[in-house]
Tab-separated table of C-alpha atoms and ligand atoms in Angstrom:
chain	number	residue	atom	x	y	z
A	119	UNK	CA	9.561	8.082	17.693
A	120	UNK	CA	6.736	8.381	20.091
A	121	UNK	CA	6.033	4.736	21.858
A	122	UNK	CA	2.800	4.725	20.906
A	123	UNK	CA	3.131	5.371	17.182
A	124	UNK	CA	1.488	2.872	15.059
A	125	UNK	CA	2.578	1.562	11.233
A	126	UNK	CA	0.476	0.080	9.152
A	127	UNK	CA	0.872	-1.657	5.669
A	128	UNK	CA	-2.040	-1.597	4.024
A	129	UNK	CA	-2.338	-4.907	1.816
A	130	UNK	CA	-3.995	-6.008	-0.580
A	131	UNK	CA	-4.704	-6.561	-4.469
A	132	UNK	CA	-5.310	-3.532	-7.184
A	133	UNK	CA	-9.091	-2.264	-6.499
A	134	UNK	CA	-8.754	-4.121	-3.112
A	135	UNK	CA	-9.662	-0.533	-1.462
A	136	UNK	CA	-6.670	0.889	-0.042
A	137	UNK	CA	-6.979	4.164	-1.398
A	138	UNK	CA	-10.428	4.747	-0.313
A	139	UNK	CA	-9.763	3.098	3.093
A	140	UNK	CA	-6.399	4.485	3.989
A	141	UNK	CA	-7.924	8.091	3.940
A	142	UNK	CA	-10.525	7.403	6.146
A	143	UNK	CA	-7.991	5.978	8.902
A	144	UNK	CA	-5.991	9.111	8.362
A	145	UNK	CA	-8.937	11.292	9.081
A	146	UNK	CA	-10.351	9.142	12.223
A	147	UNK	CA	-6.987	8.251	13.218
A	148	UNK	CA	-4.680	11.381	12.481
A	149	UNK	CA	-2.127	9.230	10.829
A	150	UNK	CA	-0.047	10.036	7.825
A	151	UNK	CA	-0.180	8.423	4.776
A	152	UNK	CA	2.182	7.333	1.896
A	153	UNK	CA	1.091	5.667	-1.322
A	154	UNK	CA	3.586	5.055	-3.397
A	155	UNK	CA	1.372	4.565	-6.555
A	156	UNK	CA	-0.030	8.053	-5.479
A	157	UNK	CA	3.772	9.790	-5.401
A	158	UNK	CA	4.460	7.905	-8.732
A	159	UNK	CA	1.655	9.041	-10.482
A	160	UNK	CA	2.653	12.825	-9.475
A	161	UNK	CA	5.761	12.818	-10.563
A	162	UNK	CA	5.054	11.360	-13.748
A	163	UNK	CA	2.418	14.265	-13.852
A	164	UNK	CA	5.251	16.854	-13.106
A	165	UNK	CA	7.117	15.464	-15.883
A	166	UNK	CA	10.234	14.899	-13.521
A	167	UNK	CA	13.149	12.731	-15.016
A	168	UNK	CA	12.255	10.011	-12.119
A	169	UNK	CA	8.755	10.365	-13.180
A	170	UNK	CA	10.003	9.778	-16.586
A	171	UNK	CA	12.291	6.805	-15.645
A	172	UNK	CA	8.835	4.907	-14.209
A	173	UNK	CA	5.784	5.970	-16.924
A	174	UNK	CA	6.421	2.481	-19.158
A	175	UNK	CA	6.530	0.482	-16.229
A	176	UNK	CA	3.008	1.681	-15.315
A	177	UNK	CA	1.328	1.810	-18.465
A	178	UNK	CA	2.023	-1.666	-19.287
A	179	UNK	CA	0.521	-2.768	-15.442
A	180	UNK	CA	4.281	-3.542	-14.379
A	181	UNK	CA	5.887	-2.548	-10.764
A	182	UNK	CA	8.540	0.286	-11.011
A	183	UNK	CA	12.021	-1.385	-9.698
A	184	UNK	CA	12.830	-1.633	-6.314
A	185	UNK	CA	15.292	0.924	-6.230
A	186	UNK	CA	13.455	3.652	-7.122
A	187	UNK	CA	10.365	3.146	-4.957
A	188	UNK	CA	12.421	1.918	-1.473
A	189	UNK	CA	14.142	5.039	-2.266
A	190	UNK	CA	11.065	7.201	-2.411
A	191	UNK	CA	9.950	5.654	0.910
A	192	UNK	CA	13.075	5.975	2.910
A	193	UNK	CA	12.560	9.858	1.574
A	194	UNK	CA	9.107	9.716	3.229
A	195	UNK	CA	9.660	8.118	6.593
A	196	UNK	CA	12.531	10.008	6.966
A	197	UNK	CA	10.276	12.981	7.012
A	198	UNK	CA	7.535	11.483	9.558
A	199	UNK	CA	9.390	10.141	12.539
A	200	UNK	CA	7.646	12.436	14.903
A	201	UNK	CA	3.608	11.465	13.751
A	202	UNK	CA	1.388	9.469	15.532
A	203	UNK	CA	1.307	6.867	12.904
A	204	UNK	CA	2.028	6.335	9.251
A	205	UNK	CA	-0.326	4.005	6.658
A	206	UNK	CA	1.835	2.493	4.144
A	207	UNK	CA	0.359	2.200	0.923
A	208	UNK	CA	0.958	-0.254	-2.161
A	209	UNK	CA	4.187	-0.604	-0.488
A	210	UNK	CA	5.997	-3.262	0.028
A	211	UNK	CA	5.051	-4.898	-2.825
A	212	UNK	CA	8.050	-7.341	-3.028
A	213	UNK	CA	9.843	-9.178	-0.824
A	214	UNK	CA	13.044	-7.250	-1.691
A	215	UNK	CA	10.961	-4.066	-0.834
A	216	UNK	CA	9.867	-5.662	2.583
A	217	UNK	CA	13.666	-6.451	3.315
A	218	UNK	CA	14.775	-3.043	2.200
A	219	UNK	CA	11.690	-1.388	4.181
A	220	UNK	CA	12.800	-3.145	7.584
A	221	UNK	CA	16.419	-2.075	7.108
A	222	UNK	CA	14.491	1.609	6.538
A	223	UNK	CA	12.280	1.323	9.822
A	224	UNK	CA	14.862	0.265	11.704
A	225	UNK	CA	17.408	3.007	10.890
A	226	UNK	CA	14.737	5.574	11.959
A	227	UNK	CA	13.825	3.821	15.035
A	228	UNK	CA	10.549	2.441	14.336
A	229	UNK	CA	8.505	-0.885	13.168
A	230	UNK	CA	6.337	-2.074	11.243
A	231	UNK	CA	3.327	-3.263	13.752
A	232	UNK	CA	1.004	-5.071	11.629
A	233	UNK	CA	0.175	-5.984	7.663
A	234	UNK	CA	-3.698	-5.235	7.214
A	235	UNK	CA	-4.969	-7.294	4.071
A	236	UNK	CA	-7.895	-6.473	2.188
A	237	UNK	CA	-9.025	-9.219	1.015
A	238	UNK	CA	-12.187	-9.127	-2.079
A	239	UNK	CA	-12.791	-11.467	-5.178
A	240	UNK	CA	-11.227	-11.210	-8.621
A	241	UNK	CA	-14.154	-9.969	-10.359
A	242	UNK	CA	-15.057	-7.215	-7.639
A	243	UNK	CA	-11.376	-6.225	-8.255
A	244	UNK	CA	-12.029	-5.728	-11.765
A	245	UNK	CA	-15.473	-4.550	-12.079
A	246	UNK	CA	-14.384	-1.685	-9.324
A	247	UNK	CA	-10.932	-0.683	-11.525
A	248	UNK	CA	-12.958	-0.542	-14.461
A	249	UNK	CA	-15.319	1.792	-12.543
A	250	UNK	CA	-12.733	4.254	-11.614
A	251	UNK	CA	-10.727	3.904	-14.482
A	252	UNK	CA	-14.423	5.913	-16.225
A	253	UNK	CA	-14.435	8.052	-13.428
A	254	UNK	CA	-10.799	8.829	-12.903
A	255	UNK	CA	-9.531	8.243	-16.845
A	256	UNK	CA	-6.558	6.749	-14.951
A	257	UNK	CA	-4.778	5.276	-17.492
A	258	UNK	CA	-3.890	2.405	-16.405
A	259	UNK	CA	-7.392	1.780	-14.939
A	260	UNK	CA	-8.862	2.007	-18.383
A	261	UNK	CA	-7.866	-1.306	-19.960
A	262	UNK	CA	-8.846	-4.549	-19.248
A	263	UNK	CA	-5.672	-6.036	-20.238
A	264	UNK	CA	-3.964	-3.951	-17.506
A	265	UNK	CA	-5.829	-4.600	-15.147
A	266	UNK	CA	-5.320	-8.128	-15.948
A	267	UNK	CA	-1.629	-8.026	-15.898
A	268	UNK	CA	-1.693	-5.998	-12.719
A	269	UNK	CA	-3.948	-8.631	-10.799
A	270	UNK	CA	-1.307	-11.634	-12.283
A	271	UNK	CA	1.719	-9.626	-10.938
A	272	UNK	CA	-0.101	-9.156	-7.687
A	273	UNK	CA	-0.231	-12.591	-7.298
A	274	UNK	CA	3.155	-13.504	-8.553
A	275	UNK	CA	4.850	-10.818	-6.928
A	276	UNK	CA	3.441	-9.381	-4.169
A	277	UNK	CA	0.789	-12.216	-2.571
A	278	UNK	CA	4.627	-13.512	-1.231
A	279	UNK	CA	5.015	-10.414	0.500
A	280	UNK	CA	2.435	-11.424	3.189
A	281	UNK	CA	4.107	-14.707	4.010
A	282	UNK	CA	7.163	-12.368	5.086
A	283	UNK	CA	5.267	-10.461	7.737
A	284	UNK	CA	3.243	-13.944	8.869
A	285	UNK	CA	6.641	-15.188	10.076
A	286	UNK	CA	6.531	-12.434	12.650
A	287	UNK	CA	2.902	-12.783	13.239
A	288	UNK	CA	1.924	-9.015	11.871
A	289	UNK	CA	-0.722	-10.446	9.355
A	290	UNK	CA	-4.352	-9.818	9.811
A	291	UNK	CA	-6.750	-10.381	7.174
A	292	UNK	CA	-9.810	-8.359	6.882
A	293	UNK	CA	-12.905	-9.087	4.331
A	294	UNK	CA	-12.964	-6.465	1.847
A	295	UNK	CA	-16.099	-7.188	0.484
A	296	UNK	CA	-19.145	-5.040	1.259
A	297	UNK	CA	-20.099	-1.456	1.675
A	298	UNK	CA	-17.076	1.538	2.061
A	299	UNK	CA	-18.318	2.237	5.609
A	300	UNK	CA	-18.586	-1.764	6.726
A	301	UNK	CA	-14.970	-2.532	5.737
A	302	UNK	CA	-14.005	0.611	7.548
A	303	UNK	CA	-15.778	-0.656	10.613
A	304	UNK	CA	-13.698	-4.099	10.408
A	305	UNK	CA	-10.204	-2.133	9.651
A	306	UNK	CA	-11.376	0.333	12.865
A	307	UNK	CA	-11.568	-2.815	15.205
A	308	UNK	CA	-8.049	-4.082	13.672
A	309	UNK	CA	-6.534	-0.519	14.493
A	310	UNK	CA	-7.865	-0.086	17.577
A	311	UNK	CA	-6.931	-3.926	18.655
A	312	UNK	CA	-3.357	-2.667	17.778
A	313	UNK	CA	-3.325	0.802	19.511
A	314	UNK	CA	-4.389	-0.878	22.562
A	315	UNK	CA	-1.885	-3.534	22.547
A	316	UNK	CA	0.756	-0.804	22.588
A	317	UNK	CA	-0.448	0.891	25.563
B	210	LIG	P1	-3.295	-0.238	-7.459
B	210	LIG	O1	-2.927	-0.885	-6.158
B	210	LIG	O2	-4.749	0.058	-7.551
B	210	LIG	O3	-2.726	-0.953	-8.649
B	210	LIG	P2	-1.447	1.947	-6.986
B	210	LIG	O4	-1.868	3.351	-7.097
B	210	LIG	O5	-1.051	1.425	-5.645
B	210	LIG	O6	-2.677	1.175	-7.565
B	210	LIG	O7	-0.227	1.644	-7.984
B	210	LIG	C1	-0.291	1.961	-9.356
B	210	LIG	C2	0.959	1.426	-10.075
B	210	LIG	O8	2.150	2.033	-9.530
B	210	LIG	C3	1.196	-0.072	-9.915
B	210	LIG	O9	0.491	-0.841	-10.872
B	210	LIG	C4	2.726	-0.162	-10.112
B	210	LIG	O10	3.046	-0.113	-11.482
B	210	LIG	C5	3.254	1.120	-9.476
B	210	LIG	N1	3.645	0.902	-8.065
B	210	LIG	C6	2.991	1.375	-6.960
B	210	LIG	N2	3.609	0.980	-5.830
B	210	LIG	C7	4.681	0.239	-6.218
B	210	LIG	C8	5.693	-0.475	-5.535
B	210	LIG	N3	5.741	-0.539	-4.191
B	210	LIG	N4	6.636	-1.126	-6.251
B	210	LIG	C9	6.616	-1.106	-7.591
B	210	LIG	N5	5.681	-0.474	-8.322
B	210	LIG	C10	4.718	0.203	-7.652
């Protein structure tokens, strides 16, 4: 792994902006990029029998088990030891996933250098995942009661996750409220704050 390589989790609740966001850093940034919601929703498209194994899980607004989704990541970084950086996606989203994850990044020679957060309120959250859910038809985007259940398991879940990462001091917070291109600005200054601290 290059010195200088920088990984990122990028946190935050369902509709919090991660998709969006995390391509923008890959474009200004040259980083690669793993979400596993992303890789989950592909293989359920390709019909595979892991695809299979997760579809109920995600239709009802429940996480896919541990297993299946540290494996898919240890698959991933595996494969991108020699980048400049990787964005990390919906992923950890447990604290058995951010123990497992550690035990991943460590294997391969590399760390996790800082949890971004997204932070926005509830009804932004929903009002956006309806939005796309009509632009997208992603299922599980097009029903309220999903989205519902998703936001609860966020927070009963996967809110724990950042405590993990705050006992190492790699949590930043960033407002996620506002126009595409001011959040970007704010995540820009966190990146860049973190690139130079490795130099
Ligand atoms: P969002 O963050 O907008 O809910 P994602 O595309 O990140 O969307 O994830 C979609 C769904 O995929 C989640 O609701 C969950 O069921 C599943 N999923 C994604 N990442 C994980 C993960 N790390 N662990 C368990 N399930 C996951």
């Amino acid at each position: 792994m290059a010195k200088d390589c920088v990984n990122i989790i990028l946190f935050g609740a369902p509709g919090a902006g991660k998709g969006t966001q995390a391509e923008k850093l890959k474009m200004k940034y040259g980083l690669s990029h793993i979400s596993t919601g992303e890789v989950i929703r592909q293989e359920i498209a390709a019909g595979s029998e892991l695809g299979k194994s997760m579809e109920g899980y995600i239709s009802r607004g429940e996480l896919a088990p541990d297993e299946l989704v540290v494996n898919m990541v240890a698959d991933y970084v595996e494969r991108h030891r020699d980048t400049v950086g990787n964005i990390f996606d919906g992923f950890p989203r447990t604290t058995v996933q951010a123990e497992e994850f550690e035990k991943i990044m460590n294997k391969n020679g590399m760390a996790v250098d800082m949890m971004i957060c997204l932070d926005a309120p509830e009804e932004e959250l929903v009002k956006r995942l309806l939005l796309r859910g009509l632009e997208s038809g992603r299922a599980d985007d097009s029903c309220e009661d999903v989205i519902r259940n998703r936001l609860k398991v966020y927070h009963q879940m996967t809110e724990v996750v950042a405590d993990y990462y705050k006992k190492t001091d790699r949590v930043c917070v960033i407002d996620g409220a506002g126009s595409i291109d001011e959040v970007f600005g704010r995540l820009c200054d966190a990146v860049d704050s973190i690139r130079n601290s490795k130099k």
